[in-house]
Amino acid sequence: MISVVGHTAIDHISRVPDLPKKNGSTSITDRKIYFGGGAANIAAGIATLGSACTLVSAVGGDFSGSDYDREMQRLGIVQQFFVMPEANTPTAFMFTDQAGDQITFFEWGASEAFTRSEAPALDFVHMATADPSFNRQVAEKSRFASFDPGQDLHLYLPEDLAAIIGHIDILFANQHEAAMMAQMLDTTREEIAARVPLTIFTCGGEGSSLFIKGEETKIPAVPVTLVDPTGAGDAYRAGFLSAFDRGYDPLTCCKVGTVTASFIVEKTGCQTNLPDWERMTVRYSEHFGALKGA
Amino acid sequence: MISVVGHTAIDHISRVPDLPKKNGSTSITDRKIYFGGGAANIAAGIATLGSACTLVSAVGGDFSGSDYDREMQRLGIVQQFFVMPEANTPTAFMFTDQAGDQITFFEWGASEAFTRSEAPALDFVHMATADPSFNRQVAEKSRFASFDPGQDLHLYLPEDLAAIIGHIDILFANQHEAAMMAQMLDTTREEIAARVPLTIFTCGGEGSSLFIKGEETKIPAVPVTLVDPTGAGDAYRAGFLSAFDRGYDPLTCCKVGTVTASFIVEKTGCQTNLPDWERMTVRYSEHFGALKGA
């Protein structure tokens, strides 16, 4: 059982002719709702790839019985939720005009629960973005921990970040976050990688790097027709963790990660085109040769 | 059975510290969802006052099984809906900052169904805002028709407006719409009122005017502590129509309307504080004397 800690969120993506001026209004020509939140995306990816998964997250009174709730249940994700009945599930509203300009409204809502709650002790956990002190507790209590500070990195105090890195078994970050962590800890990304048994730095379409005991191996991205890069990082992590849970070696896990991510960028939405293990395996073999048993 | 034709909508009312600049973002500190849409508000008012009501409206694939659907079923509103599975139920997103400045996004979504659909023939119908040509058909086909062009007035061609006014039995408008109709038809509001058996012009806190065969009677508003004026007009119409359906004379119907509206302005939301017939009657008697049987 892989546990994933972090956000569940709902994204409303709207198109408008023009962004409204102050005290003005505009019409929405298209609005789609996507299931999101970094941790929920990863949990959905793991569940679709066929591994058992628990999502440790925070939702509002609007979640139970919602379409998102039903989708998680369909996927078989175990919900270990902090429910704040008076709050909303974290929600983002993004409006894009015809010129491509955007404005975004983030409602953190029930996420506040992380700051007030005691973290569980877990056997095999991946921490996606969530509250720094909650994640520090998770890192300290759990048997095997994977960590990705993600876009919440700026919320971490350097001492919390250093403490978490000292406890974890796997570190994930994209190239920007790797550089920012190095700056926060007044060191280099290579030195940070050396503090953790396994480190993976992802670089979008440029591929990813695996560090084992300071030694770097580069993994190319799988070339596809890019429609929307959002969610690729979450899918990579889902693929890596699923393969790791099945007992594959770290380099193969990275390849499974990049293959899983390649599906997500072909469609709009972070959970729209998740592959099952068989679909993933077919594409894997086209790019990296046959995926042998773990 | 009173049928009400027009919009069902969902309003997301959010507070933000500051409205975001182009390509910027902000956090939502509070978001509440209110049930709205002019026709749905009136139907909810009528149903809460205890009269049988059918709502003729357009909704999207997101409506069935939603909280709003359940609320309508609880109220016993009969749904005569055009369902557009690929569209959303009309939705408004309003963001207000600490200085009180706002921006609003309207998604008309499933409302498009009115422009494509054949209007039903109804026995006793009130037309709230909706498609002009659909409403013209309703006015021409129905036995007894009440009409309120509302904020969609600018969508009407003068000839459609004149045709509808020639067919209806009751006309409702607020003072601004009355003036705009007079301008569109190159006449006076008194002359328009004289074309319809019963006309009611509402003036917010200033009260309302009833015209019968050109003779005007003024009805004072019921003084209350104003919290949010939104939905007062819809509640007035619900009160009037409920009383009319019970056989009360037009002046009493106006008084029931203004009493019903007085509840709505005391709370935020167009359907938040609707009174049942008994609560309405108690307040009626405090201001207008005992409400005798029809």
Coordinates of C-alpha atoms in Angstrom, one line a residue:
Chain A
M1 CA 0.0 0.0 0.0
I2 CA 1.4 3.4 -1.1
S3 CA 0.2 6.4 0.9
V4 CA 0.2 9.8 -0.7
V5 CA 0.0 12.9 1.5
G6 CA -1.1 16.3 0.1
H7 CA -3.7 18.3 -1.7
T8 CA -6.9 17.3 -3.4
A9 CA -8.2 20.1 -5.5
I10 CA -10.8 21.0 -8.2
D11 CA -9.7 23.1 -11.1
H12 CA -12.2 25.3 -13.0
I13 CA -10.6 26.2 -16.3
S14 CA -12.6 28.9 -18.2
R15 CA -12.1 30.8 -21.5
V16 CA -13.4 34.3 -21.8
P17 CA -13.3 36.8 -24.7
D18 CA -11.6 39.5 -22.5
L19 CA -10.6 39.6 -18.9
P20 CA -12.9 42.0 -17.1
K21 CA -11.9 45.4 -15.8
K22 CA -12.5 46.4 -12.2
N23 CA -16.3 46.5 -11.6
G24 CA -16.9 44.9 -15.0
S25 CA -18.1 41.6 -16.2
T26 CA -17.5 39.2 -19.0
S27 CA -19.1 36.0 -20.3
I28 CA -17.5 32.6 -20.0
T29 CA -17.5 30.8 -23.4
D30 CA -16.2 27.5 -22.1
R31 CA -15.7 26.1 -18.6
K32 CA -14.4 22.7 -17.8
I33 CA -13.8 21.1 -14.4
Y34 CA -10.8 19.0 -13.9
F35 CA -9.8 16.8 -10.9
G36 CA -6.5 17.9 -9.5
G37 CA -4.4 18.6 -6.5
G38 CA -0.9 17.1 -6.6
A39 CA -1.4 14.3 -4.1
A40 CA -4.7 13.3 -5.6
N41 CA -3.2 13.3 -9.1
I42 CA -0.4 10.9 -7.9
A43 CA -2.9 8.7 -6.1
A44 CA -5.1 8.5 -9.2
G45 CA -2.0 7.7 -11.3
I46 CA -0.9 4.9 -8.9
A47 CA -4.4 3.4 -8.7
T48 CA -4.8 3.5 -12.5
L49 CA -1.5 1.7 -12.8
G50 CA -2.9 -1.0 -10.6
S51 CA -1.2 -0.5 -7.2
A52 CA -3.1 -0.1 -3.9
C53 CA -3.1 3.5 -2.7
T54 CA -4.3 5.6 0.2
L55 CA -4.7 9.3 -0.2
V56 CA -4.1 11.3 3.0
S57 CA -5.7 14.7 2.2
A58 CA -8.1 17.4 3.3
V59 CA -11.5 18.1 1.8
G60 CA -14.5 20.3 2.5
G61 CA -18.2 19.6 3.1
D62 CA -18.7 19.7 -0.6
F63 CA -16.6 16.6 -1.3
S64 CA -18.7 13.7 -0.1
G65 CA -20.9 12.3 -2.8
S66 CA -19.4 14.7 -5.4
D67 CA -18.2 13.6 -8.9
Y68 CA -14.6 13.7 -7.6
D69 CA -15.5 11.5 -4.7
R70 CA -17.2 9.0 -7.0
E71 CA -14.2 9.0 -9.4
M72 CA -11.8 8.2 -6.5
Q73 CA -14.0 5.4 -5.3
R74 CA -14.2 4.0 -8.9
L75 CA -10.4 4.0 -8.9
G76 CA -10.3 2.2 -5.5
I77 CA -8.3 4.9 -3.7
V78 CA -8.6 4.6 0.0
Q79 CA -9.5 8.0 1.5
Q80 CA -7.8 9.0 4.7
F81 CA -9.3 12.5 4.9
F82 CA -9.4 15.4 7.2
V83 CA -12.9 16.7 6.5
M84 CA -13.7 20.4 7.3
P85 CA -17.5 20.5 6.9
E86 CA -17.7 24.3 6.9
A87 CA -14.9 24.7 4.3
N88 CA -14.7 24.0 0.6
T89 CA -12.4 21.4 -1.0
P90 CA -9.4 23.4 -2.3
T91 CA -10.5 24.9 -5.6
A92 CA -8.8 26.9 -8.3
F93 CA -10.6 29.2 -10.8
M94 CA -8.5 30.1 -13.9
F95 CA -9.7 32.4 -16.6
T96 CA -7.8 32.8 -19.9
D97 CA -8.7 35.3 -22.6
Q98 CA -8.3 35.2 -26.3
A99 CA -4.8 36.8 -26.1
G100 CA -3.7 34.0 -23.7
D101 CA -3.6 36.3 -20.7
Q102 CA -4.8 34.7 -17.4
I103 CA -5.9 35.4 -13.9
T104 CA -6.2 32.8 -11.3
F105 CA -8.0 32.6 -7.9
F106 CA -7.0 29.9 -5.4
E107 CA -9.2 28.8 -2.6
W108 CA -7.2 26.8 -0.1
G109 CA -10.3 26.0 1.9
A110 CA -10.0 22.7 3.8
S111 CA -6.2 22.6 3.3
E112 CA -6.0 24.5 6.6
A113 CA -6.7 21.1 8.2
F114 CA -3.1 20.1 7.6
T115 CA -1.8 22.8 9.9
R116 CA -4.1 21.7 12.7
S117 CA -3.8 17.9 12.5
E118 CA -1.5 15.3 13.8
A119 CA 0.4 13.4 11.1
P120 CA -0.1 9.6 10.8
A121 CA 2.8 7.1 10.9
L122 CA 2.9 5.4 7.5
D123 CA 4.7 2.4 6.1
F124 CA 5.5 3.7 2.6
V125 CA 4.6 7.3 2.0
H126 CA 5.0 9.9 -0.7
M127 CA 4.6 13.6 0.4
A128 CA 3.4 15.9 -2.3
T129 CA 2.9 19.6 -1.6
A130 CA 1.2 20.2 1.7
D131 CA 1.9 21.9 5.1
P132 CA 5.7 21.9 5.9
S133 CA 5.4 21.0 9.6
F134 CA 2.8 18.3 8.8
N135 CA 5.2 16.9 6.3
R136 CA 8.1 17.1 8.7
Q137 CA 6.1 14.9 11.2
V138 CA 5.3 12.5 8.4
A139 CA 9.0 12.2 7.4
E140 CA 10.0 11.6 11.0
K141 CA 7.3 9.0 11.8
S142 CA 7.1 6.9 8.7
R143 CA 9.1 3.8 7.8
F144 CA 9.9 4.7 4.2
A145 CA 9.3 8.2 2.9
S146 CA 9.5 9.9 -0.5
F147 CA 9.2 13.7 -0.6
D148 CA 8.5 16.4 -3.2
P149 CA 8.3 20.0 -1.9
G150 CA 6.8 21.2 -5.2
Q151 CA 5.4 24.7 -5.5
D152 CA 5.0 25.0 -1.8
L153 CA 8.8 25.0 -1.4
H154 CA 8.8 28.7 -0.5
L155 CA 6.6 27.9 2.6
Y156 CA 9.4 25.8 4.2
L157 CA 11.8 27.1 6.7
P158 CA 15.4 25.9 5.9
E159 CA 15.6 23.9 9.1
D160 CA 12.3 22.1 8.3
L161 CA 13.6 21.3 4.8
A162 CA 16.9 20.1 6.2
A163 CA 15.2 17.9 8.8
I164 CA 12.9 16.3 6.2
I165 CA 15.8 15.7 3.8
G166 CA 17.6 14.0 6.6
H167 CA 14.8 11.5 7.1
I168 CA 13.6 10.6 3.7
D169 CA 14.5 7.8 1.3
I170 CA 13.6 9.4 -2.0
L171 CA 13.6 13.1 -3.0
F172 CA 11.8 14.4 -6.1
A173 CA 12.0 18.0 -7.4
N174 CA 11.9 19.8 -10.7
Q175 CA 14.9 21.7 -11.9
H176 CA 13.6 25.1 -10.5
E177 CA 12.9 23.6 -7.1
A178 CA 16.2 21.8 -7.0
A179 CA 18.0 25.2 -7.6
M180 CA 15.8 26.9 -5.0
M181 CA 16.5 24.1 -2.4
A182 CA 20.2 24.5 -3.0
Q183 CA 19.9 28.3 -2.4
M184 CA 17.8 27.8 0.8
L185 CA 20.3 25.3 2.2
D186 CA 23.3 27.3 1.0
T187 CA 24.7 24.3 -1.0
T188 CA 24.5 22.6 -4.4
R189 CA 21.8 20.4 -5.8
E190 CA 24.4 17.6 -6.1
E191 CA 25.2 17.9 -2.4
I192 CA 21.5 17.7 -1.6
A193 CA 21.1 14.7 -3.8
A194 CA 24.0 13.0 -1.9
R195 CA 22.1 13.4 1.4
V196 CA 19.3 11.1 0.2
P197 CA 19.6 7.4 -0.9
L198 CA 17.6 8.2 -4.2
T199 CA 17.1 11.6 -5.8
I200 CA 15.2 12.4 -9.0
F201 CA 15.3 15.8 -10.6
T202 CA 12.8 16.2 -13.4
C203 CA 13.3 18.7 -16.3
G204 CA 10.1 18.5 -18.3
G205 CA 10.7 17.7 -21.9
E206 CA 14.4 17.6 -21.3
G207 CA 14.1 14.3 -19.3
S208 CA 15.1 13.6 -15.8
S209 CA 18.2 12.8 -13.7
L210 CA 18.5 9.9 -11.2
F211 CA 21.1 10.3 -8.4
I212 CA 22.2 7.2 -6.5
K213 CA 24.9 7.9 -3.9
G214 CA 25.9 11.1 -5.8
E215 CA 26.1 9.4 -9.2
E216 CA 23.9 10.9 -11.9
T217 CA 22.1 9.0 -14.7
K218 CA 20.1 10.9 -17.2
I219 CA 16.8 9.5 -18.6
P220 CA 15.4 11.0 -21.8
A221 CA 11.8 12.1 -21.9
V222 CA 9.5 10.1 -24.3
P223 CA 8.7 12.4 -27.2
V224 CA 5.0 12.9 -27.8
T225 CA 2.6 15.6 -29.2
L226 CA 2.4 18.1 -26.3
V227 CA -1.1 19.4 -25.6
D228 CA -0.9 20.5 -22.0
P229 CA 2.2 19.9 -19.7
T230 CA 0.2 20.3 -16.5
G231 CA 0.3 17.1 -14.4
A232 CA 3.3 15.6 -16.1
G233 CA 5.4 15.8 -12.9
D234 CA 2.6 14.1 -10.8
A235 CA 2.3 11.3 -13.4
Y236 CA 6.1 10.8 -13.4
R237 CA 6.0 10.4 -9.6
A238 CA 3.0 8.0 -9.8
G239 CA 4.8 5.9 -12.4
F240 CA 8.0 5.8 -10.4
L241 CA 6.3 4.9 -7.1
S242 CA 4.2 2.2 -8.7
A243 CA 7.2 0.5 -10.3
F244 CA 9.2 0.9 -7.1
D245 CA 6.4 -0.7 -5.2
R246 CA 6.5 -3.6 -7.6
G247 CA 10.2 -4.1 -6.9
Y248 CA 11.8 -2.6 -10.0
D249 CA 15.3 -1.0 -9.8
P250 CA 15.4 2.8 -9.6
L251 CA 16.5 3.4 -13.2
T252 CA 13.6 1.3 -14.5
C253 CA 11.3 3.2 -12.1
C254 CA 12.4 6.5 -13.7
K255 CA 11.7 5.1 -17.2
V256 CA 8.2 4.0 -16.0
G257 CA 7.8 7.5 -14.6
T258 CA 8.7 9.2 -17.9
V259 CA 6.5 6.9 -19.9
T260 CA 3.5 7.5 -17.6
A261 CA 4.0 11.3 -17.8
S262 CA 4.1 11.1 -21.6
F263 CA 0.4 10.1 -21.6
I264 CA -0.7 13.0 -19.4
V265 CA 0.8 15.7 -21.7
E266 CA -1.2 14.4 -24.6
K267 CA -4.6 15.6 -23.1
T268 CA -5.8 18.5 -21.1
G269 CA -6.2 17.7 -17.4
C270 CA -3.9 16.1 -14.8
Q271 CA -5.9 12.9 -14.5
T272 CA -7.5 12.8 -18.0
N273 CA -5.3 10.3 -19.8
L274 CA -3.7 8.1 -17.1
P275 CA -2.6 4.8 -18.4
D276 CA -3.1 1.4 -16.8
W277 CA -0.1 -0.9 -16.4
E278 CA -0.6 -2.6 -19.7
R279 CA -0.9 0.6 -21.8
M280 CA 2.2 1.9 -20.0
T281 CA 4.1 -1.3 -20.7
V282 CA 3.4 -1.1 -24.4
R283 CA 4.8 2.4 -24.8
Y284 CA 7.7 1.5 -22.4
S285 CA 8.8 -1.3 -24.7
E286 CA 8.7 1.0 -27.8
H287 CA 11.2 3.4 -26.2
F288 CA 13.2 1.5 -23.6
G289 CA 12.9 -2.2 -24.7
A290 CA 10.8 -4.8 -23.0
L291 CA 9.9 -4.2 -19.4
K292 CA 11.0 -7.4 -17.7
G293 CA 9.5 -8.6 -14.4
A294 CA 10.8 -6.9 -11.3
Chain B
M1 CA -50.3 25.1 -10.8
I2 CA -48.1 28.1 -11.5
S3 CA -45.4 27.6 -14.2
V4 CA -42.3 29.8 -14.2
V5 CA -40.2 30.1 -17.3
G6 CA -36.6 31.3 -17.2
H7 CA -33.1 30.8 -15.8
T8 CA -31.8 28.5 -13.2
A9 CA -28.3 29.5 -12.1
I10 CA -25.6 28.9 -9.5
D11 CA -23.8 31.9 -8.0
H12 CA -20.3 31.6 -6.5
I13 CA -19.7 34.6 -4.4
S14 CA -16.0 35.0 -3.3
R15 CA -14.0 37.4 -1.3
V16 CA -10.4 38.1 -2.2
P17 CA -7.8 40.5 -0.6
D18 CA -7.1 42.1 -4.0
L19 CA -8.4 41.6 -7.5
P20 CA -5.5 40.0 -9.5
K21 CA -3.7 41.8 -12.2
K22 CA -3.3 40.3 -15.7
N23 CA -1.3 37.0 -15.4
G24 CA -1.4 37.3 -11.7
S25 CA -3.2 35.3 -9.0
T26 CA -4.9 35.8 -5.7
S27 CA -6.3 33.7 -2.9
I28 CA -10.0 33.3 -2.1
T29 CA -10.6 34.0 1.6
D30 CA -14.3 33.0 1.5
R31 CA -16.5 31.4 -1.2
K32 CA -20.1 30.6 -0.8
I33 CA -22.4 29.0 -3.4
Y34 CA -26.0 30.4 -3.6
F35 CA -28.8 29.0 -5.6
G36 CA -30.1 31.5 -8.1
G37 CA -31.5 32.3 -11.5
G38 CA -34.5 34.5 -11.6
A39 CA -37.1 31.9 -12.6
A40 CA -35.7 29.4 -10.1
N41 CA -35.8 32.0 -7.3
I42 CA -39.4 32.7 -8.0
A43 CA -40.3 29.0 -8.2
A44 CA -38.6 28.4 -4.9
G45 CA -40.5 31.4 -3.4
I46 CA -43.9 30.1 -4.7
A47 CA -43.1 26.5 -3.5
T48 CA -42.1 27.7 -0.1
L49 CA -45.3 29.8 0.2
G50 CA -47.1 26.6 -0.4
S51 CA -48.4 26.7 -3.9
A52 CA -47.8 24.1 -6.6
C53 CA -45.1 25.2 -9.1
T54 CA -43.5 24.0 -12.3
L55 CA -40.1 25.4 -13.3
V56 CA -39.5 25.5 -17.1
S57 CA -35.8 26.0 -17.4
A58 CA -32.5 24.9 -18.9
V59 CA -29.8 23.0 -17.0
G60 CA -26.5 21.3 -17.9
G61 CA -25.1 17.8 -17.3
D62 CA -23.9 19.0 -13.9
F63 CA -27.4 19.5 -12.5
S64 CA -28.9 16.1 -12.0
G65 CA -28.2 14.8 -8.5
S66 CA -26.5 18.1 -7.5
D67 CA -27.3 20.0 -4.2
Y68 CA -29.5 22.4 -6.2
D69 CA -31.5 19.5 -7.7
R70 CA -32.0 18.0 -4.3
E71 CA -33.1 21.4 -2.9
M72 CA -35.7 21.8 -5.6
Q73 CA -37.0 18.3 -5.0
R74 CA -37.3 19.0 -1.3
L75 CA -39.4 22.1 -2.2
G76 CA -41.6 20.0 -4.4
I77 CA -40.9 22.0 -7.6
V78 CA -41.8 20.1 -10.7
Q79 CA -38.9 20.3 -13.1
Q80 CA -39.8 20.8 -16.8
F81 CA -36.2 21.1 -18.0
F82 CA -34.3 21.3 -21.2
V83 CA -31.1 19.4 -20.3
M84 CA -27.9 20.0 -22.3
P85 CA -25.6 17.2 -21.1
E86 CA -22.5 18.7 -22.6
A87 CA -23.1 22.2 -21.1
N88 CA -23.0 23.5 -17.6
T89 CA -26.0 24.9 -15.7
P90 CA -25.7 28.7 -15.9
T91 CA -23.1 29.8 -13.4
A92 CA -21.9 33.2 -12.2
F93 CA -18.5 33.8 -10.4
M94 CA -18.3 37.0 -8.6
F95 CA -15.1 38.2 -6.8
T96 CA -15.1 41.1 -4.4
D97 CA -12.0 42.7 -2.9
Q98 CA -11.5 44.4 0.4
A99 CA -12.2 47.8 -1.2
G100 CA -15.5 46.6 -2.4
D101 CA -14.5 46.4 -6.1
Q102 CA -15.8 43.4 -8.1
I103 CA -15.3 41.4 -11.2
T104 CA -17.9 39.0 -12.5
F105 CA -17.8 36.1 -14.9
F106 CA -21.1 34.8 -16.4
E107 CA -21.4 31.4 -17.9
W108 CA -24.7 31.1 -19.8
G109 CA -24.1 27.4 -20.6
A110 CA -27.3 25.5 -21.0
S111 CA -29.4 28.6 -21.4
E112 CA -28.7 28.3 -25.1
A113 CA -31.4 25.6 -25.0
F114 CA -34.1 28.3 -24.9
T115 CA -33.1 29.6 -28.3
R116 CA -33.4 26.1 -29.9
S117 CA -36.5 24.8 -28.2
E118 CA -40.2 25.0 -28.8
A119 CA -42.1 26.7 -26.1
P120 CA -44.8 24.8 -24.2
A121 CA -48.5 26.0 -24.0
L122 CA -49.2 26.7 -20.3
D123 CA -52.2 27.4 -18.3
F124 CA -50.8 30.0 -15.8
V125 CA -47.3 31.1 -16.5
H126 CA -44.9 33.7 -15.3
M127 CA -42.0 34.5 -17.7
A128 CA -38.8 35.6 -15.9
T129 CA -35.8 36.6 -17.9
A130 CA -35.0 34.1 -20.7
D131 CA -34.8 34.1 -24.5
P132 CA -37.1 36.8 -26.1
S133 CA -38.4 34.7 -29.0
F134 CA -39.1 31.8 -26.6
N135 CA -41.0 34.1 -24.3
R136 CA -42.9 35.5 -27.3
Q137 CA -44.1 31.9 -28.1
V138 CA -45.0 31.3 -24.4
A139 CA -47.0 34.6 -24.4
E140 CA -48.9 33.7 -27.5
K141 CA -49.6 30.1 -26.6
S142 CA -50.5 30.3 -22.9
R143 CA -53.9 30.9 -21.4
F144 CA -52.8 33.4 -18.7
A145 CA -49.4 35.0 -18.8
S146 CA -47.4 37.2 -16.5
F147 CA -44.2 38.7 -17.9
D148 CA -41.0 40.4 -16.5
P149 CA -38.3 41.3 -19.0
G150 CA -35.8 41.9 -16.2
Q151 CA -32.2 42.5 -17.0
D152 CA -32.5 40.8 -20.4
L153 CA -34.7 43.6 -21.7
H154 CA -31.9 44.9 -23.9
L155 CA -32.0 41.6 -25.8
Y156 CA -35.6 42.2 -27.0
L157 CA -36.5 43.7 -30.3
P158 CA -39.2 46.4 -29.9
E159 CA -41.6 44.3 -32.1
D160 CA -41.1 41.2 -29.8
L161 CA -41.7 43.3 -26.8
A162 CA -44.8 44.9 -28.2
A163 CA -46.2 41.5 -29.2
I164 CA -45.6 40.0 -25.8
I165 CA -47.2 43.1 -24.0
G166 CA -50.2 42.6 -26.3
H167 CA -50.7 39.1 -25.2
I168 CA -50.0 39.1 -21.4
D169 CA -52.3 39.6 -18.4
I170 CA -49.7 40.8 -15.9
L171 CA -46.6 42.9 -16.5
F172 CA -43.8 43.3 -13.9
A173 CA -40.8 45.6 -14.2
N174 CA -38.5 47.6 -11.9
Q175 CA -38.4 51.3 -12.4
H176 CA -35.3 51.2 -14.7
E177 CA -36.8 48.6 -16.9
A178 CA -40.1 50.5 -17.1
A179 CA -38.3 53.6 -18.3
M180 CA -36.2 51.5 -20.8
M181 CA -39.4 49.8 -22.1
A182 CA -41.0 53.2 -22.6
Q183 CA -38.0 54.3 -24.6
M184 CA -37.9 51.2 -26.7
L185 CA -41.6 51.5 -27.6
D186 CA -41.4 55.3 -27.9
T187 CA -44.1 55.9 -25.3
T188 CA -44.6 56.4 -21.6
R189 CA -44.6 53.9 -18.8
E190 CA -48.2 54.8 -18.0
E191 CA -49.2 54.1 -21.6
I192 CA -47.5 50.7 -21.4
A193 CA -49.2 49.9 -18.1
A194 CA -52.6 50.8 -19.8
R195 CA -52.0 48.1 -22.5
V196 CA -52.0 45.3 -19.8
P197 CA -54.8 44.4 -17.4
L198 CA -52.5 44.5 -14.4
T199 CA -49.1 46.2 -14.3
I200 CA -46.7 46.3 -11.3
F201 CA -43.6 48.5 -11.3
T202 CA -41.3 47.9 -8.3
C203 CA -39.0 50.5 -7.0
G204 CA -36.9 48.7 -4.3
G205 CA -37.0 50.3 -0.9
E206 CA -39.3 53.0 -2.3
G207 CA -42.2 50.5 -2.6
S208 CA -44.2 49.5 -5.7
S209 CA -47.0 50.8 -8.0
L210 CA -50.0 48.8 -9.1
F211 CA -51.7 49.9 -12.3
I212 CA -55.3 48.7 -13.1
K213 CA -56.8 50.1 -16.2
G214 CA -54.4 53.0 -16.0
E215 CA -55.1 53.8 -12.4
E216 CA -52.0 53.8 -10.1
T217 CA -52.0 52.7 -6.5
K218 CA -48.7 52.9 -4.5
I219 CA -47.8 50.2 -2.0
P220 CA -45.1 51.0 0.6
A221 CA -42.2 48.7 1.1
V222 CA -42.0 46.9 4.5
P223 CA -39.1 48.5 6.4
V224 CA -36.4 45.9 7.5
T225 CA -32.7 45.8 8.2
L226 CA -31.2 45.5 4.8
V227 CA -28.4 43.0 4.4
D228 CA -28.4 42.2 0.7
P229 CA -31.1 43.5 -1.8
T230 CA -30.4 40.7 -4.3
G231 CA -33.4 38.6 -5.0
A232 CA -36.0 41.0 -3.5
G233 CA -37.6 41.5 -6.9
D234 CA -37.9 37.8 -7.4
A235 CA -39.4 37.3 -4.0
Y236 CA -41.9 40.1 -4.6
R237 CA -43.1 38.3 -7.8
A238 CA -43.3 34.9 -6.0
G239 CA -45.5 36.5 -3.3
F240 CA -47.7 38.3 -5.7
L241 CA -48.2 35.2 -7.9
S242 CA -48.9 32.9 -4.9
A243 CA -51.5 35.2 -3.5
F244 CA -53.0 35.7 -7.0
D245 CA -53.2 31.9 -7.4
R246 CA -55.1 31.8 -4.1
G247 CA -57.6 34.2 -5.4
Y248 CA -56.6 37.5 -3.6
D249 CA -57.3 40.8 -5.2
P250 CA -54.4 42.6 -7.0
L251 CA -53.7 45.1 -4.3
T252 CA -53.5 42.4 -1.6
C253 CA -51.2 40.4 -4.0
C254 CA -48.8 43.4 -4.1
K255 CA -48.8 43.6 -0.3
V256 CA -48.0 39.9 -0.1
G257 CA -45.2 40.5 -2.6
T258 CA -43.6 43.3 -0.7
V259 CA -43.9 41.3 2.6
T260 CA -42.2 38.2 0.9
A261 CA -39.5 40.5 -0.4
S262 CA -38.8 41.9 3.0
F263 CA -37.6 38.5 4.2
I264 CA -35.1 38.1 1.4
V265 CA -33.2 41.3 2.0
E266 CA -32.5 40.3 5.6
K267 CA -30.1 37.6 4.5
T268 CA -27.5 37.1 1.8
G269 CA -28.8 34.9 -1.1
C270 CA -31.9 34.9 -3.2
Q271 CA -33.4 31.8 -1.7
T272 CA -31.9 31.9 1.8
N273 CA -34.7 33.3 3.9
L274 CA -37.9 32.6 1.9
P275 CA -40.9 32.5 4.2
D276 CA -43.7 30.0 4.2
W277 CA -47.3 31.2 4.1
E278 CA -47.7 31.4 7.8
R279 CA -44.5 33.4 8.5
M280 CA -45.5 35.7 5.6
T281 CA -49.0 36.2 7.1
V282 CA -47.7 37.2 10.5
R283 CA -45.5 40.0 9.1
Y284 CA -48.3 41.0 6.7
S285 CA -50.7 41.6 9.6
E286 CA -48.1 43.7 11.4
H287 CA -47.9 46.1 8.5
F288 CA -51.1 45.9 6.5
G289 CA -53.7 44.5 9.0
A290 CA -55.0 40.9 9.0
L291 CA -54.8 39.0 5.8
K292 CA -58.4 37.7 5.3
G293 CA -59.3 34.7 3.2
A294 CA -59.3 35.3 -0.5

